PDB file of N, CA and C in Angstrom:
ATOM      1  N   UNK A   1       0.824  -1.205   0.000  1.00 93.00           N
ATOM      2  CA  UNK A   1       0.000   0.000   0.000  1.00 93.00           C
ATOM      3  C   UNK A   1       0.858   1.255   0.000  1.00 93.00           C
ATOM      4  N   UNK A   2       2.573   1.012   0.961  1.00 95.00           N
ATOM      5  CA  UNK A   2       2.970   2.263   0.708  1.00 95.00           C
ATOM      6  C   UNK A   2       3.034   2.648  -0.957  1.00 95.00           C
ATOM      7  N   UNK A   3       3.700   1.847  -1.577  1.00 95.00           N
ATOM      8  CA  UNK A   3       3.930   1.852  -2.862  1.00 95.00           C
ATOM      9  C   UNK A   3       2.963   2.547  -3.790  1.00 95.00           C
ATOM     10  N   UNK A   4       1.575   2.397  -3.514  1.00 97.00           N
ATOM     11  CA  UNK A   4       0.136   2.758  -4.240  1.00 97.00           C
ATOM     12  C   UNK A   4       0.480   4.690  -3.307  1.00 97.00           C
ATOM     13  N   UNK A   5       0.597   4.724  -2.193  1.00 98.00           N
ATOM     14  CA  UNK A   5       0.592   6.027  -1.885  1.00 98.00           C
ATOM     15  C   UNK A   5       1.578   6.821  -2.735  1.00 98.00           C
ATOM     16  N   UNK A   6       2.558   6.413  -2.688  1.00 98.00           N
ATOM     17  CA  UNK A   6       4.078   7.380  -3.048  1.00 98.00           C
ATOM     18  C   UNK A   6       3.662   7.481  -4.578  1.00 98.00           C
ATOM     19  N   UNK A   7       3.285   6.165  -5.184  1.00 97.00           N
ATOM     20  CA  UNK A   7       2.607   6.619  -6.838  1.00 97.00           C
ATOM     21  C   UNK A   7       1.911   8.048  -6.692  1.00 97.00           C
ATOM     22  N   UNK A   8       0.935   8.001  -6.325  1.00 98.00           N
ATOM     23  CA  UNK A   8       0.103   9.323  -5.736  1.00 98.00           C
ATOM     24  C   UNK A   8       0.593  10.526  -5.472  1.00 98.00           C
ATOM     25  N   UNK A   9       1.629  10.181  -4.785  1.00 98.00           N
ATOM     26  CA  UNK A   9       2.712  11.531  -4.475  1.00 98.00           C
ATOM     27  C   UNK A   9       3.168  11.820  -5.854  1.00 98.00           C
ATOM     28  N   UNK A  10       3.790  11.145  -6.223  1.00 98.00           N
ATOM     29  CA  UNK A  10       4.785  11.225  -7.345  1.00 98.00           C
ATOM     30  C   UNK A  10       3.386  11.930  -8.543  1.00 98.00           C
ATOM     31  N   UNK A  11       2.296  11.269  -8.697  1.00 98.00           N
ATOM     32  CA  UNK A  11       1.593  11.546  -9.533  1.00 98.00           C
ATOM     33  C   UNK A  11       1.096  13.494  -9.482  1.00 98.00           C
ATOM     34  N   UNK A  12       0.820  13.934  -8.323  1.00 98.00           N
ATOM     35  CA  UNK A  12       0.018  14.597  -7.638  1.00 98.00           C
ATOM     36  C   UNK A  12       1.513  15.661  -7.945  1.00 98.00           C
ATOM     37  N   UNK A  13       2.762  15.891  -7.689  1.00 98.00           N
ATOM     38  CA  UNK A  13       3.949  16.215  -7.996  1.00 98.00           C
ATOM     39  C   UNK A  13       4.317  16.626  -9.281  1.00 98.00           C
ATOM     40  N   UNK A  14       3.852  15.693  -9.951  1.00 98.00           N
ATOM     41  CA  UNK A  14       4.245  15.656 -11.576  1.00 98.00           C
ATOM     42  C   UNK A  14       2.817  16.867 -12.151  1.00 98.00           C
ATOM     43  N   UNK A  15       1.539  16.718 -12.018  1.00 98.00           N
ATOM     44  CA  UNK A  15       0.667  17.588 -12.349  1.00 98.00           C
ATOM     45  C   UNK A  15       0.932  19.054 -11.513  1.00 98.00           C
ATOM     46  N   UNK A  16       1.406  19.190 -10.267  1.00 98.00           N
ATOM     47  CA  UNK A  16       1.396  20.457  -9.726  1.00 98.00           C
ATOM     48  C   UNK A  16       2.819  20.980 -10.896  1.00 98.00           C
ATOM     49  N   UNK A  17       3.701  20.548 -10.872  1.00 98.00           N
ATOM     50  CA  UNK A  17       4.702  20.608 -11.685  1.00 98.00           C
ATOM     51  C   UNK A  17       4.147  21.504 -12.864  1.00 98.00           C
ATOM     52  N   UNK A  18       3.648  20.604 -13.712  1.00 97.00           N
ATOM     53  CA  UNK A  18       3.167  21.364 -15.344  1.00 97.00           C
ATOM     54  C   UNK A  18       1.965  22.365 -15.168  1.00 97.00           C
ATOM     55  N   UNK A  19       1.807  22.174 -14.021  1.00 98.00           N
ATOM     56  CA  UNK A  19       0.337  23.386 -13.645  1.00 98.00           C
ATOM     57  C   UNK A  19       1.233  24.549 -13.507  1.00 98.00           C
ATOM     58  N   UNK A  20       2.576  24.057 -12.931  1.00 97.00           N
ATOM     59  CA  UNK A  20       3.547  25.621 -12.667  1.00 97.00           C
ATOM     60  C   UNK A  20       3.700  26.194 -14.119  1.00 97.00           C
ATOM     61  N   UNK A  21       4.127  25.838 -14.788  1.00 96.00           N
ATOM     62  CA  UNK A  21       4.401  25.708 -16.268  1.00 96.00           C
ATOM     63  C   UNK A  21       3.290  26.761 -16.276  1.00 96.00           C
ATOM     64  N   UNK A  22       1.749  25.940 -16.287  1.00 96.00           N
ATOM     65  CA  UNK A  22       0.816  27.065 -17.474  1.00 96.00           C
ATOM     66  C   UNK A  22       0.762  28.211 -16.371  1.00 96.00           C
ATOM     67  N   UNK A  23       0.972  28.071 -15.435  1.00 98.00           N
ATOM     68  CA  UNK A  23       0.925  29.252 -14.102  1.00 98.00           C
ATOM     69  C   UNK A  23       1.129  30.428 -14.710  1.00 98.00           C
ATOM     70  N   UNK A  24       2.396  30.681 -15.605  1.00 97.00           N
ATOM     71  CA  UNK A  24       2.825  31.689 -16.416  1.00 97.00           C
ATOM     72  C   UNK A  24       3.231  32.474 -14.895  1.00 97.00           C
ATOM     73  N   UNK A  25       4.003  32.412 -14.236  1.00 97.00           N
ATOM     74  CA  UNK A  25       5.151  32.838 -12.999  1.00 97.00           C
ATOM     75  C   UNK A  25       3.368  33.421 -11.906  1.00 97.00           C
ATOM     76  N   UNK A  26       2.546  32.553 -11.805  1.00 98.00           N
ATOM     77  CA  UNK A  26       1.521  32.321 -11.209  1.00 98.00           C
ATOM     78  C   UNK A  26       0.148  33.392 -10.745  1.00 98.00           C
ATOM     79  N   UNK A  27       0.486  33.621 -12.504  1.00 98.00           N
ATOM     80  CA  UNK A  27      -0.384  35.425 -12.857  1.00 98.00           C
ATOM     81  C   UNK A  27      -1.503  34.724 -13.273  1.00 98.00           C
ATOM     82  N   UNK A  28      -1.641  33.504 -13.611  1.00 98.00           N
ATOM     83  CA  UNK A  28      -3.271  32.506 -13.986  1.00 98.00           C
ATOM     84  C   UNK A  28      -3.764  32.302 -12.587  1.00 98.00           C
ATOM     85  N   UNK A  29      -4.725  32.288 -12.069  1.00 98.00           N
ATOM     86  CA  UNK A  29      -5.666  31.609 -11.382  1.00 98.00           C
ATOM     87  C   UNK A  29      -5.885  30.063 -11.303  1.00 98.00           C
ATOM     88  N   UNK A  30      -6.230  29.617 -12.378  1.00 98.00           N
ATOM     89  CA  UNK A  30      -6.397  28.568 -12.419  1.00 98.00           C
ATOM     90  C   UNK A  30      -4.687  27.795 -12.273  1.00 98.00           C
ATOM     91  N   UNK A  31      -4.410  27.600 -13.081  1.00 98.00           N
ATOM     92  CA  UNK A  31      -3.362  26.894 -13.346  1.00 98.00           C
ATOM     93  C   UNK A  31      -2.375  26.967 -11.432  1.00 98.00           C
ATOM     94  N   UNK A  32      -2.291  28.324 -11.408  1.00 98.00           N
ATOM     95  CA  UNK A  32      -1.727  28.472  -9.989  1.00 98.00           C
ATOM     96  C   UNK A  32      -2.417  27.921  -8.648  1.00 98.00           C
ATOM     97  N   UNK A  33      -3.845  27.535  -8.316  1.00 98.00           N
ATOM     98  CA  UNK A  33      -4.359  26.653  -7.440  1.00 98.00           C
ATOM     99  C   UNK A  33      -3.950  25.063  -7.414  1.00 98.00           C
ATOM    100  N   UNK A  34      -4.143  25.063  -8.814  1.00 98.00           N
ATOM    101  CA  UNK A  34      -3.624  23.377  -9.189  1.00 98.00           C
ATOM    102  C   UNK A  34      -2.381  22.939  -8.615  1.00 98.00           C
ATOM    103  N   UNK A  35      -1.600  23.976  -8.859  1.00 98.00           N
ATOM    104  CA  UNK A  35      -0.039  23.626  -8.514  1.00 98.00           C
ATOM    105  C   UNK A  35       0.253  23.614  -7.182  1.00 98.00           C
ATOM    106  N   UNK A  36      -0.674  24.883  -6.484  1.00 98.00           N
ATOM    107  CA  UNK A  36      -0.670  24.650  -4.788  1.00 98.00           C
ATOM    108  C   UNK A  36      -1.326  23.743  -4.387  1.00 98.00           C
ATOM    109  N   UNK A  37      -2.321  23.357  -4.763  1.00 98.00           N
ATOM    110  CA  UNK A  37      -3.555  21.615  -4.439  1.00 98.00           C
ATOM    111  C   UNK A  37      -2.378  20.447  -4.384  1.00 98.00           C
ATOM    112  N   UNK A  38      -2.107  20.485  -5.960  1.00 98.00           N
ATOM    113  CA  UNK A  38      -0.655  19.344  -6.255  1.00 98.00           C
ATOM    114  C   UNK A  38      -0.276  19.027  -5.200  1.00 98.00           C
ATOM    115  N   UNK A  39       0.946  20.100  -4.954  1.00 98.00           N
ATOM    116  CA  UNK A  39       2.061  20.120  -3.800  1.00 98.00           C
ATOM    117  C   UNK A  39       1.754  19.850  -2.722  1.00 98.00           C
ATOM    118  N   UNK A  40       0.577  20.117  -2.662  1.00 98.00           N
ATOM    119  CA  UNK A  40       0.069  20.133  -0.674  1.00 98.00           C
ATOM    120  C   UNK A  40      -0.063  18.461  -0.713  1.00 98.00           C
ATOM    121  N   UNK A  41      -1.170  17.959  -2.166  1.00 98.00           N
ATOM    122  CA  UNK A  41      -1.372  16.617  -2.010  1.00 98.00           C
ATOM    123  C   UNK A  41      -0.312  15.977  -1.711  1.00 98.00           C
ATOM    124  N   UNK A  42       0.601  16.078  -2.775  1.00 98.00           N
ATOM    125  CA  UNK A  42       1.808  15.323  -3.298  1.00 98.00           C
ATOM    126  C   UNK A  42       2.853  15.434  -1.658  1.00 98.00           C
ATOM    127  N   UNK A  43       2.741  16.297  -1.064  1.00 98.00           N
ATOM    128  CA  UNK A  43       3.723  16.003   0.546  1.00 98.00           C
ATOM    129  C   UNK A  43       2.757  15.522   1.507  1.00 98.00           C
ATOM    130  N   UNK A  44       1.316  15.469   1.264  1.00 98.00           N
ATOM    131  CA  UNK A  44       0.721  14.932   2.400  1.00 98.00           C
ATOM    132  C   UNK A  44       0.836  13.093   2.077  1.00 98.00           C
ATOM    133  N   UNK A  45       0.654  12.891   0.619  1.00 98.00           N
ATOM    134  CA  UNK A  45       1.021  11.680   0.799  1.00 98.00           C
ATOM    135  C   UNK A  45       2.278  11.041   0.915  1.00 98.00           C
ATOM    136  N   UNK A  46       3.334  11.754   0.400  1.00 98.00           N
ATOM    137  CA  UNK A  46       4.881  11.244   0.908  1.00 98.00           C
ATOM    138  C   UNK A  46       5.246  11.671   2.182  1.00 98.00           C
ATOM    139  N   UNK A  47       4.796  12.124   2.988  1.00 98.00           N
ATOM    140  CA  UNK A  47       4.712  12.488   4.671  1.00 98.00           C
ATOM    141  C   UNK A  47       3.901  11.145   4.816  1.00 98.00           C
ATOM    142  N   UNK A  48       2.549   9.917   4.341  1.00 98.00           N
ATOM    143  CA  UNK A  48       1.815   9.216   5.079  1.00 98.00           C
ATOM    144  C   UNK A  48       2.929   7.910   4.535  1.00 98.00           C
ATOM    145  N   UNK A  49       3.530   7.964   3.649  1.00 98.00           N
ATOM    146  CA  UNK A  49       4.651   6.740   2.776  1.00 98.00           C
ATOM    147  C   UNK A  49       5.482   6.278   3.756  1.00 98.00           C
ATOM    148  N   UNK A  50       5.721   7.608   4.384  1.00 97.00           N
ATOM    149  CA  UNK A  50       7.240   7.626   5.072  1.00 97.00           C
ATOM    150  C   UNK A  50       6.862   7.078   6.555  1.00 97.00           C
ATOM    151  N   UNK A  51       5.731   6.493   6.550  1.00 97.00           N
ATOM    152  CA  UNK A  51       5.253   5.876   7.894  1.00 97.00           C
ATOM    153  C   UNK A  51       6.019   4.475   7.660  1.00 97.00           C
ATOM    154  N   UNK A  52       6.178   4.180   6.595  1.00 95.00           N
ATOM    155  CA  UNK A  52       6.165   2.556   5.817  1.00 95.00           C
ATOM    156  C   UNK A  52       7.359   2.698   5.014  1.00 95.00           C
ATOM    157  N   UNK A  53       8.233   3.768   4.458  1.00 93.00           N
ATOM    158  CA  UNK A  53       9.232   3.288   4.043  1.00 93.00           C
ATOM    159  C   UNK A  53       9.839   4.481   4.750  1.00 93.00           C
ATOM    160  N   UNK A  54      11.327   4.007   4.201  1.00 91.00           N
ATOM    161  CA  UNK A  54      12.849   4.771   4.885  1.00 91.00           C
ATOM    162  C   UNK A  54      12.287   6.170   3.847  1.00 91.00           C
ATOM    163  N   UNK A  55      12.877   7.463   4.470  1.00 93.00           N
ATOM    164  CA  UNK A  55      13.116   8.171   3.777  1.00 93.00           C
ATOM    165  C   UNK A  55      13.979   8.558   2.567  1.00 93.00           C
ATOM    166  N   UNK A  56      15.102   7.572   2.882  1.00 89.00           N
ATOM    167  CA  UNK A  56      16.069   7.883   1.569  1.00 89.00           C
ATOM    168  C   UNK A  56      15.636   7.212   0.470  1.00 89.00           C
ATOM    169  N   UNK A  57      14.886   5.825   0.408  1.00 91.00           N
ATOM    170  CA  UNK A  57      13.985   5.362  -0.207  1.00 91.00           C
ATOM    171  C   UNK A  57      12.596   6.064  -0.585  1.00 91.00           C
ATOM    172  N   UNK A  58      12.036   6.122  -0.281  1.00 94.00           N
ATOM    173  CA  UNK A  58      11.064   7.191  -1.240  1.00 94.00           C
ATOM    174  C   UNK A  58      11.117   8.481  -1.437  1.00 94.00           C
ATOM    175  N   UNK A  59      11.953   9.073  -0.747  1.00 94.00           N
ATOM    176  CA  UNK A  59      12.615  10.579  -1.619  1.00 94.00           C
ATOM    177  C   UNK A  59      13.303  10.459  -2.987  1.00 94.00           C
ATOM    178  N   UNK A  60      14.141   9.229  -3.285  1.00 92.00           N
ATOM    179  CA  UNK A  60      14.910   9.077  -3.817  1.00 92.00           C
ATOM    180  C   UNK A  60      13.817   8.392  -5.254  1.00 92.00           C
ATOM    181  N   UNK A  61      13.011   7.637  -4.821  1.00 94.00           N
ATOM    182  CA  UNK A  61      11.889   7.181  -5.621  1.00 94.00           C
ATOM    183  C   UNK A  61      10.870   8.546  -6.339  1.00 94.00           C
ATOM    184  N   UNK A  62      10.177   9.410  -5.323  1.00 96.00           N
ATOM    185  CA  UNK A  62       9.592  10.280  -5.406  1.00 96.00           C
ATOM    186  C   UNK A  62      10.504  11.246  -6.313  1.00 96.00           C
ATOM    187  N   UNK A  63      11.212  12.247  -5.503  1.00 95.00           N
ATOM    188  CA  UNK A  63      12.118  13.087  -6.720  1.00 95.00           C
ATOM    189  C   UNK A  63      12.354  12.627  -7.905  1.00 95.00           C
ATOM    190  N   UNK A  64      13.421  11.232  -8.292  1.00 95.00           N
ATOM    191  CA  UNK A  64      14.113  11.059  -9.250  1.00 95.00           C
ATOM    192  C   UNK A  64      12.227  10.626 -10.322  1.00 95.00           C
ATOM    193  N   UNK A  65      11.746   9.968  -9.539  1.00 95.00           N
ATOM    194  CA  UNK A  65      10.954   9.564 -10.921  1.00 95.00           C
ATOM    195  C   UNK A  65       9.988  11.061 -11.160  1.00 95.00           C
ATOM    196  N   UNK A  66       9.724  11.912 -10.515  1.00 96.00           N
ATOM    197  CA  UNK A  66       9.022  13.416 -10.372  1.00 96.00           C
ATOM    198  C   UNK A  66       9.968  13.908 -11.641  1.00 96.00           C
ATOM    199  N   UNK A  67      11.179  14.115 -11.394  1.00 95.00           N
ATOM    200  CA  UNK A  67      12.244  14.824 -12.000  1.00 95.00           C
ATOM    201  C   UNK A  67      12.443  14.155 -13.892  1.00 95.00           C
ATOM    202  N   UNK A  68      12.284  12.675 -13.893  1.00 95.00           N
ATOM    203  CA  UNK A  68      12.473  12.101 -15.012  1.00 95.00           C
ATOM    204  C   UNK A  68      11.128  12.385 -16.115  1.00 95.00           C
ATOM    205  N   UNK A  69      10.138  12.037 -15.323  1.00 96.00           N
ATOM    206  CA  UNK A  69       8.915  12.608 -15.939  1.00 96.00           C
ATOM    207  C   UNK A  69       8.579  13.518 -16.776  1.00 96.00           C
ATOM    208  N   UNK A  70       9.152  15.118 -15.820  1.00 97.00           N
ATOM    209  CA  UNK A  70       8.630  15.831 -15.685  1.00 97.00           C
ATOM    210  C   UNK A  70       9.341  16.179 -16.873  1.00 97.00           C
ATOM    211  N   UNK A  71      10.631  15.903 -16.984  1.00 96.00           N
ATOM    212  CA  UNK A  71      11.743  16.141 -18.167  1.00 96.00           C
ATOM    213  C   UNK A  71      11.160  15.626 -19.645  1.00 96.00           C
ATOM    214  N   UNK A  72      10.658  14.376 -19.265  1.00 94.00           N
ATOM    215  CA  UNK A  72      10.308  14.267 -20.560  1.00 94.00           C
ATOM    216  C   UNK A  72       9.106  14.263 -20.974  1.00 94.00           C
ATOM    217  N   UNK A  73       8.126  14.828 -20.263  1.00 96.00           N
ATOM    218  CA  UNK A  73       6.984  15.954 -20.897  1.00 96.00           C
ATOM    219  C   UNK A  73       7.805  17.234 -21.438  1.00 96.00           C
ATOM    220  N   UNK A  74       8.453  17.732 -20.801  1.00 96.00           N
ATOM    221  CA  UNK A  74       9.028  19.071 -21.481  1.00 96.00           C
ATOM    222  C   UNK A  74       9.788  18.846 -22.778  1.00 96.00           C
ATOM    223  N   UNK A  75      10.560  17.313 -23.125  1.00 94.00           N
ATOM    224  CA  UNK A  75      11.403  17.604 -24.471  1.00 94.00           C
ATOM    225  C   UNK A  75      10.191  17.094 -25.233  1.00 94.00           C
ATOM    226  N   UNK A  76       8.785  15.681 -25.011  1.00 94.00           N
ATOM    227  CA  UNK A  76       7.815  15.672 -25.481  1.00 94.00           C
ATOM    228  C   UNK A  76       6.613  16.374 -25.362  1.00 94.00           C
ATOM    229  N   UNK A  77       6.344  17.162 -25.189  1.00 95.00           N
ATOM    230  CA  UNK A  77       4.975  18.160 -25.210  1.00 95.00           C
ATOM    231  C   UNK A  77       5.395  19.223 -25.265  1.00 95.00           C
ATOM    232  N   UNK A  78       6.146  20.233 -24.711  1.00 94.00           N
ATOM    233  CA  UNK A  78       6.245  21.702 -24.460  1.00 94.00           C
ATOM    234  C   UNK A  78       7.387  22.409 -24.993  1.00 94.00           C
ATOM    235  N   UNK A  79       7.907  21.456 -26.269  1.00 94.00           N
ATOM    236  CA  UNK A  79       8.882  22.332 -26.947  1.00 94.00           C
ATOM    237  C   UNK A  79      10.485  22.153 -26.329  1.00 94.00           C
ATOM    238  N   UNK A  80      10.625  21.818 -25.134  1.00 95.00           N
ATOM    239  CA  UNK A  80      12.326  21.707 -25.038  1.00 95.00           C
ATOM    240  C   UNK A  80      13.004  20.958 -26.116  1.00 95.00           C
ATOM    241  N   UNK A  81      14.098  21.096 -26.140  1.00 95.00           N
ATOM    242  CA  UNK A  81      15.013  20.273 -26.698  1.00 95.00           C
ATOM    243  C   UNK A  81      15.588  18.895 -26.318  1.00 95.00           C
ATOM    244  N   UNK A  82      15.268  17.992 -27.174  1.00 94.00           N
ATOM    245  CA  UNK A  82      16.193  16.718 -26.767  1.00 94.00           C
ATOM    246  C   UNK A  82      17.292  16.622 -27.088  1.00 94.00           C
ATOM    247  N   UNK A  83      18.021  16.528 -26.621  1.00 95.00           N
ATOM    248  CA  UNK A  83      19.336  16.375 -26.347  1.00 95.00           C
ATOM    249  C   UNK A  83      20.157  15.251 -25.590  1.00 95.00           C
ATOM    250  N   UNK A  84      21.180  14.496 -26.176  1.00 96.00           N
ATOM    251  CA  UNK A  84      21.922  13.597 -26.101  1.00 96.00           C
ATOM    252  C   UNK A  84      22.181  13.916 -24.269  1.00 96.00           C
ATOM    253  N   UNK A  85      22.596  15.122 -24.003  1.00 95.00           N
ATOM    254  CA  UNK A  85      22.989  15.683 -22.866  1.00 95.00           C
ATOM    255  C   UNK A  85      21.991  15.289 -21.739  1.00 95.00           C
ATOM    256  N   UNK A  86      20.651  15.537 -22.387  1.00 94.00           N
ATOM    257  CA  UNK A  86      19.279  15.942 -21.194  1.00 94.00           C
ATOM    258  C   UNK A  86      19.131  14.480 -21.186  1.00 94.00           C
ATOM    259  N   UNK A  87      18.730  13.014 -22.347  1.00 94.00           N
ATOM    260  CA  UNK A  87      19.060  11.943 -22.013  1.00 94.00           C
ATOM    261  C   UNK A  87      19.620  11.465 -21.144  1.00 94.00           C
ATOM    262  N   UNK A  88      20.870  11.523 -21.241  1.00 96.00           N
ATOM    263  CA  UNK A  88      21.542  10.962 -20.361  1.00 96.00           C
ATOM    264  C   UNK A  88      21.494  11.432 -18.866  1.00 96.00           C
ATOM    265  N   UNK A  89      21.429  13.110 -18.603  1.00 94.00           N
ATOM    266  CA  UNK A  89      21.409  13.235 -17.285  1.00 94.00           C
ATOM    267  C   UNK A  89      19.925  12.541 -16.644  1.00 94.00           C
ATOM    268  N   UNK A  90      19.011  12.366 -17.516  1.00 93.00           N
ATOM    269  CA  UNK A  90      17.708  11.709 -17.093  1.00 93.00           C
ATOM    270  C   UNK A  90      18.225   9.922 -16.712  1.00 93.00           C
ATOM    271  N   UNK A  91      19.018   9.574 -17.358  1.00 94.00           N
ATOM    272  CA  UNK A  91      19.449   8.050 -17.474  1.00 94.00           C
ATOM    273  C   UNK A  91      19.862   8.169 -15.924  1.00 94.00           C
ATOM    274  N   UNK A  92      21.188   9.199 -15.681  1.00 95.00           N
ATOM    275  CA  UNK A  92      21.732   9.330 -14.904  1.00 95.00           C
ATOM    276  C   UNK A  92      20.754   9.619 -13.219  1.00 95.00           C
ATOM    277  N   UNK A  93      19.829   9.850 -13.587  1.00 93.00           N
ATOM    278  CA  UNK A  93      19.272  10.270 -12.346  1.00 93.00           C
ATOM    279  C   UNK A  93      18.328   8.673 -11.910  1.00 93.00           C
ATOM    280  N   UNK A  94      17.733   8.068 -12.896  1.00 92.00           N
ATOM    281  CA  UNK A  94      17.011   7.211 -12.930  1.00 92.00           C
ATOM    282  C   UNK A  94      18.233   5.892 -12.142  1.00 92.00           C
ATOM    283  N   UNK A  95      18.903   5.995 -12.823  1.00 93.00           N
ATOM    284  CA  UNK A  95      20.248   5.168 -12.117  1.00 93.00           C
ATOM    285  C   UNK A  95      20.845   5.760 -10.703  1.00 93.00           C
ATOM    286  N   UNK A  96      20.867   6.725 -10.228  1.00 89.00           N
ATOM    287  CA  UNK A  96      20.931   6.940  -9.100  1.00 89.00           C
ATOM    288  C   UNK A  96      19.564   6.249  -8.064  1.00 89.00           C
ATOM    289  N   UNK A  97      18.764   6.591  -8.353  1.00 89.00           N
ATOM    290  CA  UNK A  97      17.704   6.330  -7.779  1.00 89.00           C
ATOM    291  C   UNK A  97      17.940   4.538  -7.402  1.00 89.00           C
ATOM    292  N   UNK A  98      18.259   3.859  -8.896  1.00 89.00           N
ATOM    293  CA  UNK A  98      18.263   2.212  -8.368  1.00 89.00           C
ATOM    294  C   UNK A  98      19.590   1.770  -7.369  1.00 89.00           C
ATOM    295  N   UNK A  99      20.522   2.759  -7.751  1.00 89.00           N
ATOM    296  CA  UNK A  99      21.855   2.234  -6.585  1.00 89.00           C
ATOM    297  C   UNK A  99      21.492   2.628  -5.455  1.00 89.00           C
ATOM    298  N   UNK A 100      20.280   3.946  -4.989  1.00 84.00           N
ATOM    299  CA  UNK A 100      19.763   4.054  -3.818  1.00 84.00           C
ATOM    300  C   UNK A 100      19.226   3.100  -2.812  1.00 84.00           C
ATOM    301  N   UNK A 101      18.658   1.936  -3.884  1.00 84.00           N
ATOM    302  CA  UNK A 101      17.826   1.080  -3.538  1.00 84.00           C
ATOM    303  C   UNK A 101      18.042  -0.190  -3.709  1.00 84.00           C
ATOM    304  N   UNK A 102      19.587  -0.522  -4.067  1.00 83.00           N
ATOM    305  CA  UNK A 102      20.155  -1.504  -4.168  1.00 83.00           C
ATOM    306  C   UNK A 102      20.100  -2.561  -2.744  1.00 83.00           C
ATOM    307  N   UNK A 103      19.898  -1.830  -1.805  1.00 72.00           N
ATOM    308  CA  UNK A 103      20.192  -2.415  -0.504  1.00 72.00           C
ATOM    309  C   UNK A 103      18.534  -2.729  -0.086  1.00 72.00           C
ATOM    310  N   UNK A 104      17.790  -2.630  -0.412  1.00 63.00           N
ATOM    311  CA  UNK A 104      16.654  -2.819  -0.403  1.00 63.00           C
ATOM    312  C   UNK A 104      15.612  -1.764  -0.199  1.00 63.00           C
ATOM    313  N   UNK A 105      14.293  -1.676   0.043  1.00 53.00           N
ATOM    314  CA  UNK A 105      13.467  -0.564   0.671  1.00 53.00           C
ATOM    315  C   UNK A 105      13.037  -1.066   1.775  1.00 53.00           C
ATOM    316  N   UNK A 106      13.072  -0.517   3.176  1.00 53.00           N
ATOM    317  CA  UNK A 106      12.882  -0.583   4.470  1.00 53.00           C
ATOM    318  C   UNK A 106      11.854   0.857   4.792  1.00 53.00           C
TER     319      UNK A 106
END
């Protein structure tokens, strides 16, 4: 069940995220509630995770997969650039995350 929560986080993270985006530096209404709803969700459920797992384990879960995501909505949907560079630092983060967790999740 932690696992189904931290999805949630991570999910709830990733939408406040691109809500910042249409926020336009949070001069929309709309778009700018979403992103504060998000965030509030997205730490109330990785605050209820962290009852059930280690913190370095689902921070490390939460961020890196938040962060990988979020990257590649931006080189697929919103115009960034893909780049050999942005690849790999995405590879690179995704691989941090599994040597985090090499030792197991507790």
């Amino acid at each position: 069940m932690a696992y189904v929560t931290l999805s949630g986080a991570i999910l709830a993270e990733i939408l406040a995220t691109t809500s910042m985006k249409y926020s336009e530096g949070f001069s929309r209404l709309w778009p700018s509630l979403a992103t504060g709803a998000g965030y509030l969700l997205s730490f109330v459920l990785l605050a209820h995770t962290l009852k059930s797992i280690s913190v370095s384990t689902a921070y490390a879960i939460w961020s890196g997969a938040g962060t990988a995501v979020i990257a590649a909505i931006g080189m697929l949907f919103l115009g960034e650039a893909m780049t050999a560079v942005k690849v790999f630092g995405v590879l690179l983060v995704i691989a941090g995350v599994v040597v985090l967790n090499l030792n197991g999740a507790h």
